[in-house]
mmCIF file with all atom_site columns, C-alpha atoms in Angstrom:
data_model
loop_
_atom_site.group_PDB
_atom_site.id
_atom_site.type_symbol
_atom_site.label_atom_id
_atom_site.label_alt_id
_atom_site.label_comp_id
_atom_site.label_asym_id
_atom_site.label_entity_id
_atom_site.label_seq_id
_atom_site.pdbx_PDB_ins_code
_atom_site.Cartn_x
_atom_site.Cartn_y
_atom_site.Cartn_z
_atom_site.occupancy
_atom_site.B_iso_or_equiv
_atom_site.pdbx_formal_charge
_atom_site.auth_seq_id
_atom_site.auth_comp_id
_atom_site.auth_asym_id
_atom_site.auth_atom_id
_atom_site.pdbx_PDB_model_num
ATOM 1   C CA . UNK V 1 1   ? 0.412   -51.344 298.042 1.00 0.00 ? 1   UNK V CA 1
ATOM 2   C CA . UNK V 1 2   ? 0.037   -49.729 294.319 1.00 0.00 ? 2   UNK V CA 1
ATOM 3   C CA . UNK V 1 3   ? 3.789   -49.908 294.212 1.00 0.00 ? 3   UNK V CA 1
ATOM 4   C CA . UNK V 1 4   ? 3.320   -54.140 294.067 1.00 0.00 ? 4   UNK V CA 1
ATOM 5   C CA . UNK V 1 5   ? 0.897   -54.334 291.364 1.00 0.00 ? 5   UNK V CA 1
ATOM 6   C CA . UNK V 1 6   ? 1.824   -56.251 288.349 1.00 0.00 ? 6   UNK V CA 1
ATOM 7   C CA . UNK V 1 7   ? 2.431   -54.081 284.977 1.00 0.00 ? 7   UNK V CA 1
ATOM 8   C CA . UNK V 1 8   ? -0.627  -55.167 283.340 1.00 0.00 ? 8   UNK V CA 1
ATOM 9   C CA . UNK V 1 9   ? -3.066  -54.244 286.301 1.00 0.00 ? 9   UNK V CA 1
ATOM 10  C CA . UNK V 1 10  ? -1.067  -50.785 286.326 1.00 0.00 ? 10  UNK V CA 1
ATOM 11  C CA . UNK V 1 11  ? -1.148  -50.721 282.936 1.00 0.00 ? 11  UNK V CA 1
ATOM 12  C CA . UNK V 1 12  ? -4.851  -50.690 282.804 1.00 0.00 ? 12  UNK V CA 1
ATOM 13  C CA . UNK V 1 13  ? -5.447  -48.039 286.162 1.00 0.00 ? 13  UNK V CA 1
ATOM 14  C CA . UNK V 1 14  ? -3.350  -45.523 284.029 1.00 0.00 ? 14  UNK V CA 1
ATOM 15  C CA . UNK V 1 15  ? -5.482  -46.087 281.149 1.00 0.00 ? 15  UNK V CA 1
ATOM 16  C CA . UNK V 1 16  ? -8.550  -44.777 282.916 1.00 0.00 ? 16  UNK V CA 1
ATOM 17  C CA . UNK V 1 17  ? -6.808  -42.030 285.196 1.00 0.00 ? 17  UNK V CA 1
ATOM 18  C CA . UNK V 1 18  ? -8.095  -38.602 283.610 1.00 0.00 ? 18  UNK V CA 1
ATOM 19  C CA . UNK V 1 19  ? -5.629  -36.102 282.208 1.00 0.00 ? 19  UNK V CA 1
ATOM 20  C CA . UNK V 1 20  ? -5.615  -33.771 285.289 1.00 0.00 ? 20  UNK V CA 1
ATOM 21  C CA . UNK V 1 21  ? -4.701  -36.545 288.075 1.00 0.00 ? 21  UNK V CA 1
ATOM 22  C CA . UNK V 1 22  ? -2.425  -38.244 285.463 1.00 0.00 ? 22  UNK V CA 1
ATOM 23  C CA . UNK V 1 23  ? 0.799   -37.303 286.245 1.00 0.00 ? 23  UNK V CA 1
ATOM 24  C CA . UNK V 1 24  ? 0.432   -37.084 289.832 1.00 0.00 ? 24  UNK V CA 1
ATOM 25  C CA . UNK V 1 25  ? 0.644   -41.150 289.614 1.00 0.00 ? 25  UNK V CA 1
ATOM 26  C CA . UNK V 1 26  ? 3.748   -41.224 288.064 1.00 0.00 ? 26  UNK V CA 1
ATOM 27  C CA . UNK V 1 27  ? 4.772   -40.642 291.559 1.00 0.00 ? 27  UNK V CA 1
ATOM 28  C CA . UNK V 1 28  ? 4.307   -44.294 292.792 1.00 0.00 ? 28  UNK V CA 1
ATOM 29  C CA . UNK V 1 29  ? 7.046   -45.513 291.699 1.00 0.00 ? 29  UNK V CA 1
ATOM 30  C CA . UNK V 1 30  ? 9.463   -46.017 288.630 1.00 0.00 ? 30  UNK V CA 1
ATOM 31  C CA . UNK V 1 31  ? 6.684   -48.717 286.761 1.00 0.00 ? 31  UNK V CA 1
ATOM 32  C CA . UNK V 1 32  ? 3.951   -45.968 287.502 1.00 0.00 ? 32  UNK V CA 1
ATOM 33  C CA . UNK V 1 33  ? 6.608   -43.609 286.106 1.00 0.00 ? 33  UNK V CA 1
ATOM 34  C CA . UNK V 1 34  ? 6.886   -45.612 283.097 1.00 0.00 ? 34  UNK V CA 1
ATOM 35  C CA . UNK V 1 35  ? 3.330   -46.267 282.607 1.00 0.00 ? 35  UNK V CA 1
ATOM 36  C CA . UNK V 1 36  ? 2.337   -43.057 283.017 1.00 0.00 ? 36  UNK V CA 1
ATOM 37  C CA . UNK V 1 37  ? 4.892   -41.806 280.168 1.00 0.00 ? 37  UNK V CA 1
ATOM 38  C CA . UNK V 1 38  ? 3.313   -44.146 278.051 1.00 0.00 ? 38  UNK V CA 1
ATOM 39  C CA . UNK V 1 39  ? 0.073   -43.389 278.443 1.00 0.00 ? 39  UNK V CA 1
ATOM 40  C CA . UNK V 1 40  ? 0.758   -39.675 278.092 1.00 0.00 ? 40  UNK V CA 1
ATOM 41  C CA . UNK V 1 41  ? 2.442   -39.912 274.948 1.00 0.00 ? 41  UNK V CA 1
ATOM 42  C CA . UNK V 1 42  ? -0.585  -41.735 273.637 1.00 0.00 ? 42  UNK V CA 1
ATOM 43  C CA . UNK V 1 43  ? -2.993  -39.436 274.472 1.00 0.00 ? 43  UNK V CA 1
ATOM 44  C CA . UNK V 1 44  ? -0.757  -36.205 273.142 1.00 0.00 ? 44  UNK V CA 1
ATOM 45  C CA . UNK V 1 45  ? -0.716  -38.497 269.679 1.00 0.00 ? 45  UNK V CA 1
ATOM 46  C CA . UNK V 1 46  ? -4.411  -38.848 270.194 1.00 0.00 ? 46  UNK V CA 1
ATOM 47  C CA . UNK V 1 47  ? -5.135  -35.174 270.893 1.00 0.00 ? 47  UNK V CA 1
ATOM 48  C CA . UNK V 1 48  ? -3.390  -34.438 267.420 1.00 0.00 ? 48  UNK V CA 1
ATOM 49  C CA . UNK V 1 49  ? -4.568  -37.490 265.519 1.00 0.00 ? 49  UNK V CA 1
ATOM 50  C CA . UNK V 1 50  ? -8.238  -36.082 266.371 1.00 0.00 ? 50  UNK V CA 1
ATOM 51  C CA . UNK V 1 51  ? -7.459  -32.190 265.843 1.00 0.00 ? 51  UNK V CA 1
ATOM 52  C CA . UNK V 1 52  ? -6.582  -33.739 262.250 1.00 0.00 ? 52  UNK V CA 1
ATOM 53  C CA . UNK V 1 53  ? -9.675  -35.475 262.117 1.00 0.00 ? 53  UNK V CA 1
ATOM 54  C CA . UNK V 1 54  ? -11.684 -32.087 263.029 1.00 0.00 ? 54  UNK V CA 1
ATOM 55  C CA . UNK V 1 55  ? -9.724  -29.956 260.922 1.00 0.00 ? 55  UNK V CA 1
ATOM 56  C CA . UNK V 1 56  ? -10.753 -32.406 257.937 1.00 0.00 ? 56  UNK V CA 1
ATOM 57  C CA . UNK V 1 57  ? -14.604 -32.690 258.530 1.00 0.00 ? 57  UNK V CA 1
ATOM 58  C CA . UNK V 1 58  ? -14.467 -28.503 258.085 1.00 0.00 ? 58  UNK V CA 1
ATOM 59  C CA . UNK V 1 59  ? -12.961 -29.241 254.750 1.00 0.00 ? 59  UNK V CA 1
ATOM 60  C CA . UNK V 1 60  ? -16.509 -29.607 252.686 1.00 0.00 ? 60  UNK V CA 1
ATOM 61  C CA . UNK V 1 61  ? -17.089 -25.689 254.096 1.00 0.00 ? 61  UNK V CA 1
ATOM 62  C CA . UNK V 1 62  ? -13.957 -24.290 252.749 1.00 0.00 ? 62  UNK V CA 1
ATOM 63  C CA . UNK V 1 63  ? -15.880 -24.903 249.061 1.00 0.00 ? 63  UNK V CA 1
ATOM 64  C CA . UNK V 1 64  ? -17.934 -21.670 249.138 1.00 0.00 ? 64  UNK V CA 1
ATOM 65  C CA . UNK V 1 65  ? -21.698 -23.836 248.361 1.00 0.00 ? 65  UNK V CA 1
ATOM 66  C CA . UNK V 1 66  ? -22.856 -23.304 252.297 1.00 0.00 ? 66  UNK V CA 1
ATOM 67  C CA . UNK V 1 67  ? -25.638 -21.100 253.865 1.00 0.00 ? 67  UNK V CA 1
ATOM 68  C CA . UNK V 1 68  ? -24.087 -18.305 255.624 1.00 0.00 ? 68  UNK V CA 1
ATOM 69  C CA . UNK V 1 69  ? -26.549 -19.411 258.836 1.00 0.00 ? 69  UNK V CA 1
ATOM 70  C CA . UNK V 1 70  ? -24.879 -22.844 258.854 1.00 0.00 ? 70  UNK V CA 1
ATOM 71  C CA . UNK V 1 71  ? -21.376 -21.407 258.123 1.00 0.00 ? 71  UNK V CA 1
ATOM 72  C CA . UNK V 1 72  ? -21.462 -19.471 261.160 1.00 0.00 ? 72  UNK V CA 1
ATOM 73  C CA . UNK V 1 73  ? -22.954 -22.032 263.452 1.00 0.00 ? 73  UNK V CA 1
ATOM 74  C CA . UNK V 1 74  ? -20.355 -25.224 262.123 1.00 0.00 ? 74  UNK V CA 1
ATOM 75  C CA . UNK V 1 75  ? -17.238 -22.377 262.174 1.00 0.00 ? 75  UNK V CA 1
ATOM 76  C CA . UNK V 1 76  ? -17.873 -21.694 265.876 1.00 0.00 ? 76  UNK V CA 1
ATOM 77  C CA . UNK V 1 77  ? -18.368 -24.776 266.763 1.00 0.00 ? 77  UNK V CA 1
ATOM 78  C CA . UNK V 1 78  ? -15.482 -26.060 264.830 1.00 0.00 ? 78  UNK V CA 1
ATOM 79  C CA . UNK V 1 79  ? -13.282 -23.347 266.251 1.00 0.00 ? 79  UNK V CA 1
ATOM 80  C CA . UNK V 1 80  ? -14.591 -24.515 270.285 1.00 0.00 ? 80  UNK V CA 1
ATOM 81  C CA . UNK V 1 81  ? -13.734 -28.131 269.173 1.00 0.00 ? 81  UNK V CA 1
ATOM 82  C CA . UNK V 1 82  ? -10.217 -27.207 268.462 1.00 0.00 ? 82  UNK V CA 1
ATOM 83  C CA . UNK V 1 83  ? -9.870  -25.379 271.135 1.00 0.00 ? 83  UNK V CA 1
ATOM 84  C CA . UNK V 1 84  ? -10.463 -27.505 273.455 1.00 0.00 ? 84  UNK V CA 1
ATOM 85  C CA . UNK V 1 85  ? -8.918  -30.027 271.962 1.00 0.00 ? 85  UNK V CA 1
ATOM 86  C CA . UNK V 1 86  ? -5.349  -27.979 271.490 1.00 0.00 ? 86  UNK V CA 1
ATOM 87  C CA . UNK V 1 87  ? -5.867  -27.024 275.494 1.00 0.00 ? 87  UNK V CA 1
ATOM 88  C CA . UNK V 1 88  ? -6.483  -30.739 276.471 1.00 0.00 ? 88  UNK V CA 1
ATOM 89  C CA . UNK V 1 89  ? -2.819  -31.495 274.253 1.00 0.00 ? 89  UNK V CA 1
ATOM 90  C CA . UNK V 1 90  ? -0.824  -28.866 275.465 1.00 0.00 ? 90  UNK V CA 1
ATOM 91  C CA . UNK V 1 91  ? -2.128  -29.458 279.219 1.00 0.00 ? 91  UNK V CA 1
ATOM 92  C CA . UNK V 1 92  ? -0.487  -33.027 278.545 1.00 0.00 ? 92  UNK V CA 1
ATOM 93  C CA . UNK V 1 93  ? 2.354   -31.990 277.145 1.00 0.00 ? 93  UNK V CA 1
ATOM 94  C CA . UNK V 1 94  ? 3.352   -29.241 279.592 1.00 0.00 ? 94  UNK V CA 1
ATOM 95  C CA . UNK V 1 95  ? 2.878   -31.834 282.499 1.00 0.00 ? 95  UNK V CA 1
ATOM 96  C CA . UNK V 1 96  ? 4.955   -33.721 280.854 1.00 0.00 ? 96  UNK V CA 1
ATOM 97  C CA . UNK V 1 97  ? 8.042   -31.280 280.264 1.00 0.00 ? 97  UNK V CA 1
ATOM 98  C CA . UNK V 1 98  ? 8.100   -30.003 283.570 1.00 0.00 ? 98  UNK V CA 1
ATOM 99  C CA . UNK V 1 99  ? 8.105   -33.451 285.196 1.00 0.00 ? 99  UNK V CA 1
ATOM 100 C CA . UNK V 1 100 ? 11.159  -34.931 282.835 1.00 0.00 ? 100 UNK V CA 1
ATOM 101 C CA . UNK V 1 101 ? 9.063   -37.197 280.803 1.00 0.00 ? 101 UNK V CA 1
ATOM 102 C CA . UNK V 1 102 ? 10.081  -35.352 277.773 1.00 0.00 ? 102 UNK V CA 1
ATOM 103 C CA . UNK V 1 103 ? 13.874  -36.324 276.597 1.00 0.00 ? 103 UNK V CA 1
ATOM 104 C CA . UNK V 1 104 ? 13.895  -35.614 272.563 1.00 0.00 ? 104 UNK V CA 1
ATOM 105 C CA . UNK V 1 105 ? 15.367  -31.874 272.691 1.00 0.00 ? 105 UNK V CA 1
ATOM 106 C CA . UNK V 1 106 ? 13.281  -31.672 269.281 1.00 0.00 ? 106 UNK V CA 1
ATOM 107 C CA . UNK V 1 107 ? 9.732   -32.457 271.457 1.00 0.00 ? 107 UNK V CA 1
ATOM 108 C CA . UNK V 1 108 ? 11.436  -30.295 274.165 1.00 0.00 ? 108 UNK V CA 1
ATOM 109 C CA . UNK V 1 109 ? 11.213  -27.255 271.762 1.00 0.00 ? 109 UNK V CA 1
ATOM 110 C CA . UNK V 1 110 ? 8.261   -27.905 270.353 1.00 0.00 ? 110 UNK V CA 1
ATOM 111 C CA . UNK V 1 111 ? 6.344   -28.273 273.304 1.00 0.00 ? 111 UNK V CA 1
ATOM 112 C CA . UNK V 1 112 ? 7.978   -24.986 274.597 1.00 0.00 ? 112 UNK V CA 1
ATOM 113 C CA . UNK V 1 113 ? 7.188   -23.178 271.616 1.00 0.00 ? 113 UNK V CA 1
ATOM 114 C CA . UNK V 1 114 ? 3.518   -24.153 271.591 1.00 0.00 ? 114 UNK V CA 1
ATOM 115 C CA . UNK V 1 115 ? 2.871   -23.144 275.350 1.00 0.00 ? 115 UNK V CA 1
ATOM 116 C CA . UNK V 1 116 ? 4.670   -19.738 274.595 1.00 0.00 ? 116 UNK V CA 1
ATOM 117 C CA . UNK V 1 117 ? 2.517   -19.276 271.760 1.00 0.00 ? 117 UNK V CA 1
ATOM 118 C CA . UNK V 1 118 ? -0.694  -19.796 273.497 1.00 0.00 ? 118 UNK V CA 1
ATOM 119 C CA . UNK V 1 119 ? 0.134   -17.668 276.664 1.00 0.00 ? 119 UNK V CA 1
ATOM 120 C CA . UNK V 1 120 ? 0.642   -15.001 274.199 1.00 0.00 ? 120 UNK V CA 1
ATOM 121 C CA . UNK V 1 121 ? -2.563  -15.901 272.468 1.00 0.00 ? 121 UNK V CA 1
ATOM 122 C CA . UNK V 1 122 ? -1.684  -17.451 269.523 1.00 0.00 ? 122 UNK V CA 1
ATOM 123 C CA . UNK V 1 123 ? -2.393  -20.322 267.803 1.00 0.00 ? 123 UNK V CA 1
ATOM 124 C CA . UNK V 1 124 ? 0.524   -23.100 268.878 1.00 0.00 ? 124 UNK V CA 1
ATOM 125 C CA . UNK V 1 125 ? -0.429  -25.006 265.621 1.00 0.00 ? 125 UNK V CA 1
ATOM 126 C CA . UNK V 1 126 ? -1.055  -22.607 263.106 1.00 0.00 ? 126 UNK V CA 1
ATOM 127 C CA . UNK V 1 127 ? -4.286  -23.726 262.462 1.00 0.00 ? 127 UNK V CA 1
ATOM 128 C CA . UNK V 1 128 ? -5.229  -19.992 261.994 1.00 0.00 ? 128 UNK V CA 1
ATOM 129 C CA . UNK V 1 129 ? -8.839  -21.011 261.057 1.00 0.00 ? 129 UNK V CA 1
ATOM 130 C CA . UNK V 1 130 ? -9.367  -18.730 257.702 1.00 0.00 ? 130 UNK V CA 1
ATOM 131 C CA . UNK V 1 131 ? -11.715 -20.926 255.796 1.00 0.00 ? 131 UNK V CA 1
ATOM 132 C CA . UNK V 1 132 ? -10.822 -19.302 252.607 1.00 0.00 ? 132 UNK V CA 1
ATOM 133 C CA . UNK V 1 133 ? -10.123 -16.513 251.290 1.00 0.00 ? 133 UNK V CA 1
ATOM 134 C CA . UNK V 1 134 ? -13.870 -15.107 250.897 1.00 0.00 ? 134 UNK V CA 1
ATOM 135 C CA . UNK V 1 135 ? -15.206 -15.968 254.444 1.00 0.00 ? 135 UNK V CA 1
ATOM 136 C CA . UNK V 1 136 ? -12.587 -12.615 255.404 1.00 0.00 ? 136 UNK V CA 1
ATOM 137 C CA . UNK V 1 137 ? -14.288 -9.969  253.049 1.00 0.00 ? 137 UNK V CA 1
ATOM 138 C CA . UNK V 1 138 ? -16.460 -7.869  254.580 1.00 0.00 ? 138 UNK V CA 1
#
């Protein structure tokens, strides 16, 4: 039955399917396929858009005029933030990659490079979180 819905009704279903049970409906057919490629490429772009967003707000702390109490609390909470939201992207992007969805060999290696560097524990972005310079003296 899913297989006969018009695009625009699948369209929308895909739109609310959360990231862990979103690839699995790409297995309906080739529309869900499609649908599903679309929708996962939007939220990778939106998973990056916002760690840009995050990594800006943390901008007015790199200026040195903070309490160190604040500091603390707004860099580990920062920090969490990106996590999570670098482990929701790459989630998305490995599912992606290992069920074809991913055809630019550039995308290919950048997605493979970024899941390497995280098993390894690194930081796939480089977003190596050093406020400045005197936030690392002891």
């Amino acid at each position: 039955m899913l297989d006969r819905l018009p695009v625009e009704i699948v369209e929308r279903i895909v739109a609310k399917i959360p990231d862990t049970d979103l690839i699995a409906a790409s297995k309906v057919d080739s529309v869900w396929w499609q649908e599903v490629r679309q929708e996962a490429y939007k939220r990778w772009k939106n998973y990056a858009t916002t760690i840009g967003h995050v990594q800006a707000l943390g901008k007015p702390f790199e200026k040195g005029n903070i309490d160190w109490i604040s500091f603390e609390d707004v860099n580990d909470f920062y920090k969490r933030w990106i996590d999570r939201l670098t482990e929701d992207q790459l989630y998305i992007m490995e599912k992606m990659l290992r069920n074809g969805m991913v055809v630019d060999p550039q995308e290919r290696e950048t997605i493979e490079h970024a899941l390497s560097e995280q098993r390894w524990g690194g930081d796939p972005w480089g977003l190596d979180w050093k406020w400045n310079e005197w936030t690392q003296q002891e």
